[in-house]
């Protein structure tokens, strides 16, 4: 098992758990809070975050744009329970896939439908960055829009 993959998956796990901890402090009515018009509500952001591990894995497997559109439209999440379940199961899927990649597979280059090429390991780093980016947005929305400090550590 690649120690860099294991460490990166640990960091993703920390992000996932802190998002779940924030979700545990929310009421269903909080999901409709929106920072500004034309931007995600808290619920939409959480639904998006819940799909990142699987969606970005599909992208790294060179899924075409129409497959990704179909994935997003067929994975509509509305409740906190649905989002938590998806977040955890999609992380488990990602973790299982990456723990089984060989060194050669980790270095294999793949290309997204919009033309970006990364090694599989770089895709894992992108997934981590993607989750941390949105986790920061979620925290800011909770503090500044919902006026709820989730009191969740964002870093260990």
Short mmCIF file of C-alpha atoms in Angstrom, two decimals, residues 14-139:
data_model
loop_
_atom_site.label_atom_id
_atom_site.label_comp_id
_atom_site.label_asym_id
_atom_site.label_seq_id
_atom_site.Cartn_x
_atom_site.Cartn_y
_atom_site.Cartn_z
CA UNK A 14 -10.78 14.02 8.33
CA UNK A 15 -12.63 16.35 5.94
CA UNK A 16 -15.53 13.92 5.59
CA UNK A 17 -15.88 13.47 9.34
CA UNK A 18 -15.77 17.23 10.00
CA UNK A 19 -18.49 17.77 7.38
CA UNK A 20 -20.62 15.12 9.08
CA UNK A 21 -19.98 16.84 12.42
CA UNK A 22 -21.24 20.11 10.90
CA UNK A 23 -24.26 18.36 9.41
CA UNK A 24 -25.12 16.99 12.85
CA UNK A 25 -25.56 20.57 14.10
CA UNK A 26 -28.06 21.53 11.40
CA UNK A 27 -31.83 21.61 11.29
CA UNK A 28 -33.63 20.75 8.05
CA UNK A 29 -34.66 24.41 7.75
CA UNK A 30 -30.97 25.42 7.55
CA UNK A 31 -30.65 23.65 4.19
CA UNK A 32 -32.51 26.43 2.39
CA UNK A 33 -30.20 29.22 3.56
CA UNK A 34 -28.46 30.82 0.59
CA UNK A 35 -25.56 33.25 0.69
CA UNK A 36 -26.49 35.08 -2.50
CA UNK A 37 -28.82 34.56 -5.39
CA UNK A 38 -27.49 32.17 -8.06
CA UNK A 39 -25.22 30.40 -5.56
CA UNK A 40 -25.70 27.08 -3.78
CA UNK A 41 -27.87 26.96 -0.67
CA UNK A 42 -26.40 25.09 2.30
CA UNK A 43 -28.42 22.03 1.24
CA UNK A 44 -27.27 22.22 -2.36
CA UNK A 45 -23.65 22.62 -1.24
CA UNK A 46 -23.94 19.61 1.08
CA UNK A 47 -25.57 17.53 -1.67
CA UNK A 48 -22.71 18.45 -4.01
CA UNK A 49 -20.09 17.64 -1.38
CA UNK A 50 -21.73 14.28 -0.70
CA UNK A 51 -21.15 13.26 -4.32
CA UNK A 52 -17.59 14.57 -4.80
CA UNK A 53 -15.72 11.36 -3.97
CA UNK A 54 -17.70 9.33 -6.50
CA UNK A 55 -18.15 12.06 -9.10
CA UNK A 56 -14.47 12.97 -9.17
CA UNK A 57 -13.59 9.28 -9.27
CA UNK A 58 -15.80 8.90 -12.35
CA UNK A 59 -14.15 11.94 -13.90
CA UNK A 60 -10.72 10.43 -13.21
CA UNK A 61 -11.93 7.29 -14.99
CA UNK A 62 -12.56 9.50 -18.05
CA UNK A 63 -16.35 9.50 -17.82
CA UNK A 64 -17.79 11.61 -20.66
CA UNK A 65 -19.83 14.74 -19.96
CA UNK A 66 -23.17 13.06 -20.68
CA UNK A 67 -22.40 10.30 -18.17
CA UNK A 68 -21.56 12.92 -15.54
CA UNK A 69 -24.78 14.83 -16.24
CA UNK A 70 -26.70 11.60 -15.85
CA UNK A 71 -24.84 10.81 -12.61
CA UNK A 72 -25.71 14.16 -11.08
CA UNK A 73 -29.35 14.08 -12.20
CA UNK A 74 -29.87 10.53 -10.89
CA UNK A 75 -28.28 11.28 -7.51
CA UNK A 76 -30.56 13.93 -6.10
CA UNK A 77 -30.09 14.28 -2.33
CA UNK A 78 -32.53 16.25 -0.21
CA UNK A 79 -32.24 15.25 3.45
CA UNK A 80 -29.33 15.38 5.86
CA UNK A 81 -29.61 11.61 6.31
CA UNK A 82 -29.37 11.00 2.54
CA UNK A 83 -26.38 13.33 2.29
CA UNK A 84 -24.52 11.71 5.18
CA UNK A 85 -25.12 8.23 3.77
CA UNK A 86 -23.92 9.28 0.30
CA UNK A 87 -20.87 11.10 1.67
CA UNK A 88 -19.77 8.07 3.68
CA UNK A 89 -20.51 5.47 1.00
CA UNK A 90 -18.84 7.51 -1.73
CA UNK A 91 -15.75 7.99 0.45
CA UNK A 92 -15.65 4.23 1.09
CA UNK A 93 -15.84 3.61 -2.66
CA UNK A 94 -12.96 6.03 -3.26
CA UNK A 95 -10.89 4.56 -0.44
CA UNK A 96 -11.36 0.97 -1.61
CA UNK A 97 -10.41 1.86 -5.17
CA UNK A 98 -7.28 3.79 -4.22
CA UNK A 99 -6.05 1.26 -1.67
CA UNK A 100 -6.07 -1.35 -4.43
CA UNK A 101 -4.24 0.63 -7.12
CA UNK A 102 -0.74 -0.52 -8.01
CA UNK A 103 2.11 1.99 -8.30
CA UNK A 104 1.78 1.86 -12.08
CA UNK A 105 -1.96 2.52 -11.89
CA UNK A 106 -1.36 5.50 -9.58
CA UNK A 107 0.96 7.03 -12.17
CA UNK A 108 -1.40 6.34 -15.09
CA UNK A 109 -2.53 9.56 -16.77
CA UNK A 110 -6.24 10.04 -17.37
CA UNK A 111 -8.08 12.94 -18.97
CA UNK A 112 -11.29 14.63 -17.86
CA UNK A 113 -14.06 15.36 -20.35
CA UNK A 114 -12.96 19.02 -20.40
CA UNK A 115 -9.38 18.09 -21.29
CA UNK A 116 -7.40 18.20 -18.00
CA UNK A 117 -4.91 15.33 -17.63
CA UNK A 118 -3.61 14.14 -14.25
CA UNK A 119 -2.12 10.95 -12.89
CA UNK A 120 -4.52 8.92 -10.75
CA UNK A 121 -2.58 10.08 -7.69
CA UNK A 122 -3.00 13.71 -8.76
CA UNK A 123 -6.75 13.08 -9.10
CA UNK A 124 -6.75 11.93 -5.48
CA UNK A 125 -5.07 15.18 -4.47
CA UNK A 126 -7.66 17.09 -6.51
CA UNK A 127 -10.48 15.27 -4.72
CA UNK A 128 -8.96 16.21 -1.37
CA UNK A 129 -8.60 19.85 -2.44
CA UNK A 130 -12.16 19.88 -3.80
CA UNK A 131 -13.60 18.63 -0.49
CA UNK A 132 -11.53 21.03 1.62
CA UNK A 133 -12.52 23.95 -0.62
CA UNK A 134 -16.23 23.29 -0.20
CA UNK A 135 -15.85 22.49 3.49
CA UNK A 136 -14.46 26.00 3.95
CA UNK A 137 -17.41 27.42 2.03
CA UNK A 138 -19.83 25.44 4.19
CA UNK A 139 -18.21 26.65 7.40
#
